[in-house]
Coordinates of C-alpha atoms in Angstrom, one line a residue:
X27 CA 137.1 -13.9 -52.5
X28 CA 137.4 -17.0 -54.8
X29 CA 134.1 -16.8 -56.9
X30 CA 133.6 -20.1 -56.9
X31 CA 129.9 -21.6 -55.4
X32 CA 130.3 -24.8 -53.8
X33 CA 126.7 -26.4 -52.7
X34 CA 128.2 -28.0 -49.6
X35 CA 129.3 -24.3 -48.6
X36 CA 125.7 -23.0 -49.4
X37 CA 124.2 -25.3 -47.1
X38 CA 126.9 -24.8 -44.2
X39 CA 126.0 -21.1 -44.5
X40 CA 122.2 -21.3 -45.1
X41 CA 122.0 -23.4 -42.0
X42 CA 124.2 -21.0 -40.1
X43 CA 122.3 -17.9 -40.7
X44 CA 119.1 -19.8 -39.7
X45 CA 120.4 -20.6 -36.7
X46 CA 121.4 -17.1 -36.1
X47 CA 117.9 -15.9 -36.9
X48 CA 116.4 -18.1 -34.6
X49 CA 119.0 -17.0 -31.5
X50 CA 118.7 -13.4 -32.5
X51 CA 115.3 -12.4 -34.0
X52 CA 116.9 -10.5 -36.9
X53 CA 115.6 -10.3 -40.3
X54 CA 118.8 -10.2 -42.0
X55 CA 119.8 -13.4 -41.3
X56 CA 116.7 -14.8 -42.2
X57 CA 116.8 -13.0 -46.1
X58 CA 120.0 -14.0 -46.6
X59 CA 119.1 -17.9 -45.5
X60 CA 116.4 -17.6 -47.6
X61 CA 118.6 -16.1 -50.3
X62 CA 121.1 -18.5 -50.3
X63 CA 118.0 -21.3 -50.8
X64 CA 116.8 -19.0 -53.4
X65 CA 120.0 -19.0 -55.4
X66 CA 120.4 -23.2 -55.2
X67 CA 116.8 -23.7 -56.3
X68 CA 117.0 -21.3 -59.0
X69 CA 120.6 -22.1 -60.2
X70 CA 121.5 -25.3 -58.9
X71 CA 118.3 -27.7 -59.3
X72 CA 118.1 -30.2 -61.5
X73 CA 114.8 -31.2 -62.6
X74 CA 114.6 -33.8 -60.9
X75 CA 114.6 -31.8 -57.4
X76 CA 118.2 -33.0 -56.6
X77 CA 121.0 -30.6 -56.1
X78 CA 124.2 -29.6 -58.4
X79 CA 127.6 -29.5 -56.8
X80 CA 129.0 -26.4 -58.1
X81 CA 129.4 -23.2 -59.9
X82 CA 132.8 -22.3 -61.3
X83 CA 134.6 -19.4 -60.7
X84 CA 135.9 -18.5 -64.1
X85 CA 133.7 -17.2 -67.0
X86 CA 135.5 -16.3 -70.3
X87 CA 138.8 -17.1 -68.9
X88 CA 138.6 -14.6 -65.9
X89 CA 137.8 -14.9 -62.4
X90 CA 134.9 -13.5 -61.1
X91 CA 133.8 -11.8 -64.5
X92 CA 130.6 -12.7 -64.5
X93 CA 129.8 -11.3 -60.6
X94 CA 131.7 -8.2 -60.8
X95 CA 130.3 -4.8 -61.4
X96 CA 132.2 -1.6 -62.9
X97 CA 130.4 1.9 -61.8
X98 CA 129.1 2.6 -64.9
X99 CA 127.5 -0.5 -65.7
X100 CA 125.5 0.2 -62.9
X101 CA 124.1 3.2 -64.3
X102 CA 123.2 1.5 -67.6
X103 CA 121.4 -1.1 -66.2
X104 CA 119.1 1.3 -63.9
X105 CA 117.2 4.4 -63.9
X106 CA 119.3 7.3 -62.4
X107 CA 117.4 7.6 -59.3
X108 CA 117.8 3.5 -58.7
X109 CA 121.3 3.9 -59.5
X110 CA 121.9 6.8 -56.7
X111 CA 120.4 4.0 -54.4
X112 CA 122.5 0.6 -56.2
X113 CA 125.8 2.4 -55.5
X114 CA 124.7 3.5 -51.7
X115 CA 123.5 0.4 -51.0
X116 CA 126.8 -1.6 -52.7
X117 CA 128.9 -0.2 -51.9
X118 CA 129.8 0.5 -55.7
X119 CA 132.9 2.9 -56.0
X120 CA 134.2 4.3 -59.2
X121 CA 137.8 3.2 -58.8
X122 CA 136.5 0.2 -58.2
X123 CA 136.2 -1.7 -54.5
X124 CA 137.6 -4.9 -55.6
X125 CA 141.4 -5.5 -55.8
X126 CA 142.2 -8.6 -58.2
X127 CA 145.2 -10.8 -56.8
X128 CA 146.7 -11.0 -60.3
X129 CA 145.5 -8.5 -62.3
X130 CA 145.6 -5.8 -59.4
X131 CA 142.4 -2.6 -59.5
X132 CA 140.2 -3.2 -62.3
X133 CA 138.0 -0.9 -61.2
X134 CA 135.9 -4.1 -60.4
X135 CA 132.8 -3.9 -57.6
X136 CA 131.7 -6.3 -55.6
X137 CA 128.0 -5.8 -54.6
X138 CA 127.6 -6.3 -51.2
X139 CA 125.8 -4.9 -47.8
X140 CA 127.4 -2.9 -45.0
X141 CA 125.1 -0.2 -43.7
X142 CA 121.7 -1.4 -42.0
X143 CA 118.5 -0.7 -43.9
X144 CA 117.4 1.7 -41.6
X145 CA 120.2 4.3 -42.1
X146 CA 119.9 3.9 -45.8
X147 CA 116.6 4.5 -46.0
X148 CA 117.3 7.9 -43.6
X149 CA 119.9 8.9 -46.0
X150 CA 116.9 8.7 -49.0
X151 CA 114.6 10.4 -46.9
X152 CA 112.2 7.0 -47.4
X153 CA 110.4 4.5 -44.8
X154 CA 112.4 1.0 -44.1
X155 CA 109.5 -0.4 -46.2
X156 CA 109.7 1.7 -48.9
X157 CA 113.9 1.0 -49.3
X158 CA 113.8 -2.5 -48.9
X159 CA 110.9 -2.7 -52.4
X160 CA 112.9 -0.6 -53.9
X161 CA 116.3 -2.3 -53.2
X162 CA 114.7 -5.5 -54.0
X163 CA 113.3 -4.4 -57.4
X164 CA 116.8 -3.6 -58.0
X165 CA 118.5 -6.7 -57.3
X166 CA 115.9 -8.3 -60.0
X167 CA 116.5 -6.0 -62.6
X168 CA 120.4 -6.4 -61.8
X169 CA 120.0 -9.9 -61.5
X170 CA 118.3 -9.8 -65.1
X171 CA 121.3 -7.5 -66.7
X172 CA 123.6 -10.3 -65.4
X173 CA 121.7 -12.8 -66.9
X174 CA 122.8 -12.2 -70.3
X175 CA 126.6 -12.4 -69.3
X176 CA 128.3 -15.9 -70.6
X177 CA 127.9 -17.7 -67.4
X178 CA 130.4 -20.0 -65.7
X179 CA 130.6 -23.6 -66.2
X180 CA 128.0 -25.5 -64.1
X181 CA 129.1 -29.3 -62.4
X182 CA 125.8 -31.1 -63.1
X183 CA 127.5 -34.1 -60.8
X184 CA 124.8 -34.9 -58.5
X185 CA 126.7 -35.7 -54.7
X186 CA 124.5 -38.1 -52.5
X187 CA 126.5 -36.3 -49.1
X188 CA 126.5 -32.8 -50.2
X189 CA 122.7 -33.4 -51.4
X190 CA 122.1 -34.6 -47.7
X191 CA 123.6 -31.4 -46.1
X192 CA 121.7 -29.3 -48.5
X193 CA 118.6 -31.2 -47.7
X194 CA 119.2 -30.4 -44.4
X195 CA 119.8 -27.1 -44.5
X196 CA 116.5 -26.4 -46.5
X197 CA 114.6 -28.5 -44.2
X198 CA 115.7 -26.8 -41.3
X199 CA 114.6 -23.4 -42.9
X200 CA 111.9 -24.7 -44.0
X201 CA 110.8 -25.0 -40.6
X202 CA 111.9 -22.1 -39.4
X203 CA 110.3 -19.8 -41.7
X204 CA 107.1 -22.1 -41.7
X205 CA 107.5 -22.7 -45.5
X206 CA 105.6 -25.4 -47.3
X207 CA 107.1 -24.8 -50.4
X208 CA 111.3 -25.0 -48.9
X209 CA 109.9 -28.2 -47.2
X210 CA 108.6 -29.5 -50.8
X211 CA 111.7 -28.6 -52.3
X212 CA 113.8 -30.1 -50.0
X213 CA 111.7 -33.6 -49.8
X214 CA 111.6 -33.9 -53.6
X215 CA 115.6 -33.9 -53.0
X216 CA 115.5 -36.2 -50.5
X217 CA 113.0 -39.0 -52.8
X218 CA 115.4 -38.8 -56.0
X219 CA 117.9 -39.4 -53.6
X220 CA 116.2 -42.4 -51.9
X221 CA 114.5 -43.5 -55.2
X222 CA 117.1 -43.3 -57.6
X223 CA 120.4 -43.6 -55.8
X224 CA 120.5 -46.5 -54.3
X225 CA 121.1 -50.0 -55.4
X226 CA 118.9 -52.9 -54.9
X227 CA 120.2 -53.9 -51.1
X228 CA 118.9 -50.4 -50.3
X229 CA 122.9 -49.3 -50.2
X230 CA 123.1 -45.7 -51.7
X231 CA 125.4 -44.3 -54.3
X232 CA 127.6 -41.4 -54.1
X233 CA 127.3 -39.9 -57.8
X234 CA 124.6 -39.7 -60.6
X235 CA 125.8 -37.8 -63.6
X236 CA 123.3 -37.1 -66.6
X237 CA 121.4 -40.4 -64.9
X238 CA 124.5 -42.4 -64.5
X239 CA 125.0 -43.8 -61.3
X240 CA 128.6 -44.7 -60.3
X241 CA 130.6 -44.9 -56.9
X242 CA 129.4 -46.9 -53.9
X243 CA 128.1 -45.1 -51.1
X244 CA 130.5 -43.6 -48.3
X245 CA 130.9 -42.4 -44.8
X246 CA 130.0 -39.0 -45.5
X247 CA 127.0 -40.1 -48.1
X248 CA 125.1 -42.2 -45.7
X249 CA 126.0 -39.6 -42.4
X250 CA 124.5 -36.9 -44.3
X251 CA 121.6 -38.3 -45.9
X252 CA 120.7 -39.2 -42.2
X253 CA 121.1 -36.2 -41.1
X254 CA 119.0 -34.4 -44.2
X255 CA 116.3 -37.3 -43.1
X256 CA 115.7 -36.2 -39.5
X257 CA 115.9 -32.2 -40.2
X258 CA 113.2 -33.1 -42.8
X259 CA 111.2 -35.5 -40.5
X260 CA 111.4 -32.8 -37.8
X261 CA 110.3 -29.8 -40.3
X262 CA 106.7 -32.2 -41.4
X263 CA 106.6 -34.7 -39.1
X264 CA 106.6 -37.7 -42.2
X265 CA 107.2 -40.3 -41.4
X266 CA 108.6 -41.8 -44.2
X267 CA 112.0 -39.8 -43.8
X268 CA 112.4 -40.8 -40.1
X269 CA 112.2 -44.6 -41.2
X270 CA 114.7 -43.8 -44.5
X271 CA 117.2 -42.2 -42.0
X272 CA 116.8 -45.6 -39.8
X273 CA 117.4 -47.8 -42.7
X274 CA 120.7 -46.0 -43.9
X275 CA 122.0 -46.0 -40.2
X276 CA 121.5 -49.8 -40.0
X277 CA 124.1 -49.9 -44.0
X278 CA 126.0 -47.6 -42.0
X279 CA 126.5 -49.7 -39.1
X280 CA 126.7 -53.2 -41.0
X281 CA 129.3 -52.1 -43.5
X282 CA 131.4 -49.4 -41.7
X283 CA 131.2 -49.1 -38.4
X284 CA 134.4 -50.2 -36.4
X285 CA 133.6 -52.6 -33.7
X286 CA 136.8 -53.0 -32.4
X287 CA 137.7 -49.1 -31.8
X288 CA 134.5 -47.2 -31.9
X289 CA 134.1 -45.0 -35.0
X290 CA 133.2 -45.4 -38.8
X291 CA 135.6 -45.9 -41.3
X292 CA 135.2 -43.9 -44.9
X293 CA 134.5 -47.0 -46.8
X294 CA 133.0 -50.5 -47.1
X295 CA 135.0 -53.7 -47.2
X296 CA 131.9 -54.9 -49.2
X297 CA 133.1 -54.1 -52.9
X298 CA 136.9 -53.3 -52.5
X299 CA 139.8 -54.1 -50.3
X300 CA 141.9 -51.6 -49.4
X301 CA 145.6 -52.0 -47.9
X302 CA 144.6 -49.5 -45.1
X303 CA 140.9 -48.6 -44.8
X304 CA 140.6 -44.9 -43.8
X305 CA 139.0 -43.0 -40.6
X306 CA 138.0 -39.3 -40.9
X307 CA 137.9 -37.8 -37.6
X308 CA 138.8 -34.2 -37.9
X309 CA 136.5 -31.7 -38.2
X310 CA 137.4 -29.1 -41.5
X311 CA 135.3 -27.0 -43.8
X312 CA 132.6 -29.6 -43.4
X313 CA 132.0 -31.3 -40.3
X314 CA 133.3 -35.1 -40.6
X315 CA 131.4 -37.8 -41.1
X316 CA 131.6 -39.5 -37.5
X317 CA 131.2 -36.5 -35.9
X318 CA 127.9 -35.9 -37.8
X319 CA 126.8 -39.4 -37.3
X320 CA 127.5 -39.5 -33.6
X321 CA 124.4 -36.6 -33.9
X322 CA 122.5 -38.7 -35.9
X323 CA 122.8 -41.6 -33.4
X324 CA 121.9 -39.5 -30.4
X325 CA 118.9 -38.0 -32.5
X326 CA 118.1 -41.2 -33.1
X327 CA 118.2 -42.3 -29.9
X328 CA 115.7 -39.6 -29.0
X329 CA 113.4 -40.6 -31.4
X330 CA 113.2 -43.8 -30.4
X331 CA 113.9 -44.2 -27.1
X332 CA 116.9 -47.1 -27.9
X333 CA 120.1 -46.6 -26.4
X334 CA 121.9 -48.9 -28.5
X335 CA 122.5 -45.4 -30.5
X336 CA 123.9 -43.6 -27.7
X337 CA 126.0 -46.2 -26.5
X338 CA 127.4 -46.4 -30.5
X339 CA 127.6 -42.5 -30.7
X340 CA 129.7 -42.2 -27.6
X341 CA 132.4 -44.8 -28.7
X342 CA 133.1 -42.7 -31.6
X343 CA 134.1 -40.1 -29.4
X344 CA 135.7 -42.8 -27.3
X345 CA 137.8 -43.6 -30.3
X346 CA 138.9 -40.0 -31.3
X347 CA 139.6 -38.8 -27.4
X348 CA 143.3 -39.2 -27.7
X349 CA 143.4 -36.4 -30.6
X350 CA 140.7 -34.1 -29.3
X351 CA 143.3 -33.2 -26.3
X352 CA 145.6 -32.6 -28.8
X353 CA 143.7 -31.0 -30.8
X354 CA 140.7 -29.6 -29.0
X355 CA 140.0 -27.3 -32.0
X356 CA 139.6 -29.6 -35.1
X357 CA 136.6 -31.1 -33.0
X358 CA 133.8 -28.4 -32.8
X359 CA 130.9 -30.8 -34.3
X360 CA 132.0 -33.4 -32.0
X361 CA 131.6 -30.8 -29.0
X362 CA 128.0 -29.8 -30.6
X363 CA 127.3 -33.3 -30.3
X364 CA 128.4 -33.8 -26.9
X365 CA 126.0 -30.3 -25.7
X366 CA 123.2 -32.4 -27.1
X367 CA 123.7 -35.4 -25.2
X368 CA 123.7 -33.2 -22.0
X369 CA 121.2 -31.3 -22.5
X370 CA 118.6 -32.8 -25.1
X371 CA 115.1 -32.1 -24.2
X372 CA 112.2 -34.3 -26.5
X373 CA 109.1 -33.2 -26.6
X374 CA 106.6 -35.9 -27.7
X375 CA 103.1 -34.7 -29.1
X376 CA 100.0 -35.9 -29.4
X377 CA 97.1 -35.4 -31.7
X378 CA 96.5 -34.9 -35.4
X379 CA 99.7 -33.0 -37.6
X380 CA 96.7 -30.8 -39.3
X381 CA 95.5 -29.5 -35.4
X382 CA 95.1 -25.8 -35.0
X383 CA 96.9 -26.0 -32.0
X384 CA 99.7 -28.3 -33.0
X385 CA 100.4 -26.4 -35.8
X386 CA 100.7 -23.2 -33.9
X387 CA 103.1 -25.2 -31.6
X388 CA 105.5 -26.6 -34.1
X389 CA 105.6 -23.2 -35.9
X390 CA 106.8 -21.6 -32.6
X391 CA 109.5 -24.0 -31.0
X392 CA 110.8 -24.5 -34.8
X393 CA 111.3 -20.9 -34.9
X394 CA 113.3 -20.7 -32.0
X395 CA 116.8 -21.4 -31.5
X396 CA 116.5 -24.9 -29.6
X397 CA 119.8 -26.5 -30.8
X398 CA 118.9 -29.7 -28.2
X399 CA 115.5 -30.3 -28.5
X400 CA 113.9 -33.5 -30.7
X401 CA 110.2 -33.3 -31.8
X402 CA 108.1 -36.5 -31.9
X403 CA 104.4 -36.4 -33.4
X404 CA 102.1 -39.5 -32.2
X405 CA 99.2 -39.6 -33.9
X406 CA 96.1 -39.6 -32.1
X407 CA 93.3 -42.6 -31.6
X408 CA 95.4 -45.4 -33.3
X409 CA 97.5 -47.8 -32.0
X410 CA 99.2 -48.9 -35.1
X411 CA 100.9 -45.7 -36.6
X412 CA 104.2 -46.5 -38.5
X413 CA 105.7 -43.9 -36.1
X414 CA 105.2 -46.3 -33.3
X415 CA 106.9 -48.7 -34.8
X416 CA 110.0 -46.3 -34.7
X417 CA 108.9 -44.7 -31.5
X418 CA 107.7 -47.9 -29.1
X419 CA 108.2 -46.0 -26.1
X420 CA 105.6 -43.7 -26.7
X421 CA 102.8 -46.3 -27.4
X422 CA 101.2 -45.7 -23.8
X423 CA 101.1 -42.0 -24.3
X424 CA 97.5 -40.6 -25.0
X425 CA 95.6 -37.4 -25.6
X426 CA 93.9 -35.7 -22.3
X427 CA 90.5 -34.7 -22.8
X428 CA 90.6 -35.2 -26.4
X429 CA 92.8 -32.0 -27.1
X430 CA 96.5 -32.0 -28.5
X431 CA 98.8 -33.0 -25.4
X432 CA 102.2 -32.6 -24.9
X433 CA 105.0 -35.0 -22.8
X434 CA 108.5 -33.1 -22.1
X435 CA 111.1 -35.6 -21.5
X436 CA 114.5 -35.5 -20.6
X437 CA 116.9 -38.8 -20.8
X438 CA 113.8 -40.3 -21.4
X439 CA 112.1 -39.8 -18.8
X440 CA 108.8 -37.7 -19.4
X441 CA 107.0 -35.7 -17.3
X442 CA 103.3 -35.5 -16.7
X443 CA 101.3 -34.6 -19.7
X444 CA 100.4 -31.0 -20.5
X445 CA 98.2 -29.3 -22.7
X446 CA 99.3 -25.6 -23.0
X447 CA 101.8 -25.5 -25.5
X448 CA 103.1 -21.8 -24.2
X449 CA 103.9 -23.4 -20.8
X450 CA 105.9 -25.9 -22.7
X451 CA 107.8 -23.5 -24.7
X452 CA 108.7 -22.3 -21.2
X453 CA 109.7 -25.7 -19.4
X454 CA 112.0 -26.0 -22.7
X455 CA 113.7 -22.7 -22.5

């Protein structure tokens, strides 16, 4: 592999493996989601809450050097017995498992994970529960040993889009794990973001180094922050995020959006003319910034009942038809985007966030792999909620019998109110 740790590629993963947890039930996916969280928060934080972009690869003037494992350092670092177990469980070989592409076997080791816990816990004659504590007081006191190796060099640059999909990412495991403290963590992202990274027309800026703001907001800075707004709106239902993510599409619209052909250009005619203003359309290692949008703006439009968004989010696929024949492949967000629209399913709720009965709710669909579904909170007993403001079409909906009530719509149009959540879940799947 190349050793180096990108934060945009942390969050593309984190979210995958959620995702995969929620479609297939299986704990794995789930500890190495919340691993990959675990890493950014420990090592890539600032202390502000925001994110880092990156980790070199090099340390000392060598690739890899400070991740890499030789087979006796294994056994220096451990008790015997928890070394017998180490090397089992990764894979550790004596000739090394790692074959450098320049300096060929060093009898280097990668640590990594290839037989399921069960097995190795049959090979130690132990219970699953016992392996996994001991595997995982392992990994600290490895993770300790490596600790004291000259680490590689940190980029402190602070990236308003890659903080958005990170945002995202820990939002969405936040809510899928049912974890106050990931949702914290990724809202006191989300505020320095929104606090300190914009300028005073509310317009955001793409870099804060050491507290120096510099670049003006892009495409991808403003597409991703929305997006890192409604994963955390959907994860607490606050309404504060829902209305950020609204505020940064209207920028968005006024400064980039191509009225003539449908789509967003990269940049804003607002600071700088350029001799040819550029469109991003092709989907990559990260998603584009249109085809993330054109989910936002069909999110959006699910949260508040406007088409307006639709209608925008489908002439950006309008606009980029031509090339997806062409290229059917370089378009797989865009095709995520285009499920949701035929098949989104909002569920509105009503009643108080801190119900018993809500709670158990949102924990359940949240955990479930519901890639087209849209969750709306209405509070209960007040006609002047800041979420009605957003959410107008849902002023007329009311609580039955004074107990949490749900309304599953589809397109918009809602069925008759229910108050079983478990038959809900069921309507949905």
């Amino acid at each position: 592999p190349h050793f180096e740790k990108m934060l945009y590629d942390q969050a593309m993963l984190a979210m995958a493996y959620a995702e995969a947890y929620q479609a297939c039930d299986r704990e794995e996916f789930a500890n190495t989601a919340k691993d990959i969280v675990g890493y950014v928060l420990r090592d890539m934080t600032s202390p502000d809450g925001a994110f880092y972009s990156a980790e070199d690869a090099d340390s000392e003037g060598e690739e890899g050097k400070f991740y890499v494992w030789k087979y006796k350092e294994i056994f220096s670092a451990l008790s015997p017995e928890d070394a017998l177990v180490a090397v089992r469980c990764f894979n550790v070989d004596d000739e090394g498992n790692f074959t450098d592409p320049i300096h060929g076997n060093t009898a280097n080791n990668i640590l990594h994970v290839t037989k399921p816990l069960d097995k190795l816990a049959a090979e130690f004659d132990r219970t699953v529960p016992e392996m996994e504590s001991t595997i995982s007081r392992i990994r600290l006191e490895l993770l300790e040993v490596r600790n004291a190796r000259i680490r590689p060099f940190k980029d402190t640059k602070i990236l308003a889009d890659w903080n958005g999909l990170m945002i995202a990412a820990i939002a969405k495991i936040a809510g899928v794990l049912n974890s106050e403290v990931l949702l914290g963590a990724a809202g006191k992202a989300a505020d320095f973001i929104l606090g300190k990274m914009r300028n005073g027309k509310g317009r955001l800026l793409h870099r804060c180094i050491d507290g120096e703001l510099a670049v003006d907001g892009q495409l991808d800075d403003y597409a991703c922050m929305i997006w890192g707004l409604i994963e955390l709106y959907e994860a607490g239902f606050d309404d504060k995020y829902l209305k950020a993510a609204i505020e940064l599409d209207k920028v968005l619209s006024g400064d980039f959006l191509d009225t003539a052909n449908g789509g967003y250009f990269m940049t804003t005619e607002k600071y700088e003319k350029l001799i040819f203003r550029p469109k991003v359309n092709f989907d990559g290692a990260l998603p584009s910034g249109n085809s993330v949008q054109m989910m936002n703006l069909l999110r959006l439009s699910a949260f508040t009942g406007n088409p307006e968004y639709e209608e925008t989010a489908f002439n950006i696929l309008k606009s980029v038809a031509e090339l997806v024949n062409r290229y059917p492949g370089s378009f797989t967000n865009y095709l995520s985007a285009l499920l949701y629209s035929e098949n989104s399913c909002e569920v509105v709720i009503v009643g108080g966030k801190a119900d018993t009965e809500i709670a158990k709710f949102a924990e359940k669909i949240r955990g479930t792999y519901q890639p087209f579904k849209t969750l709306l909170l209405i509070p209960s007993g007040t006609g002047k909620s800041e979420i009605l403001k957003i959410a107008d079409f849902a002023k007329d909906y009311k609580q039955v019998d004074g107990k949490p009530t749900f309304y599953v719509c589809r397109k918009h149009v809602c069925g008759q109110p229910l108050s079983d959540g478990e038959k809900v879940l069921d309507l949905i799947k």
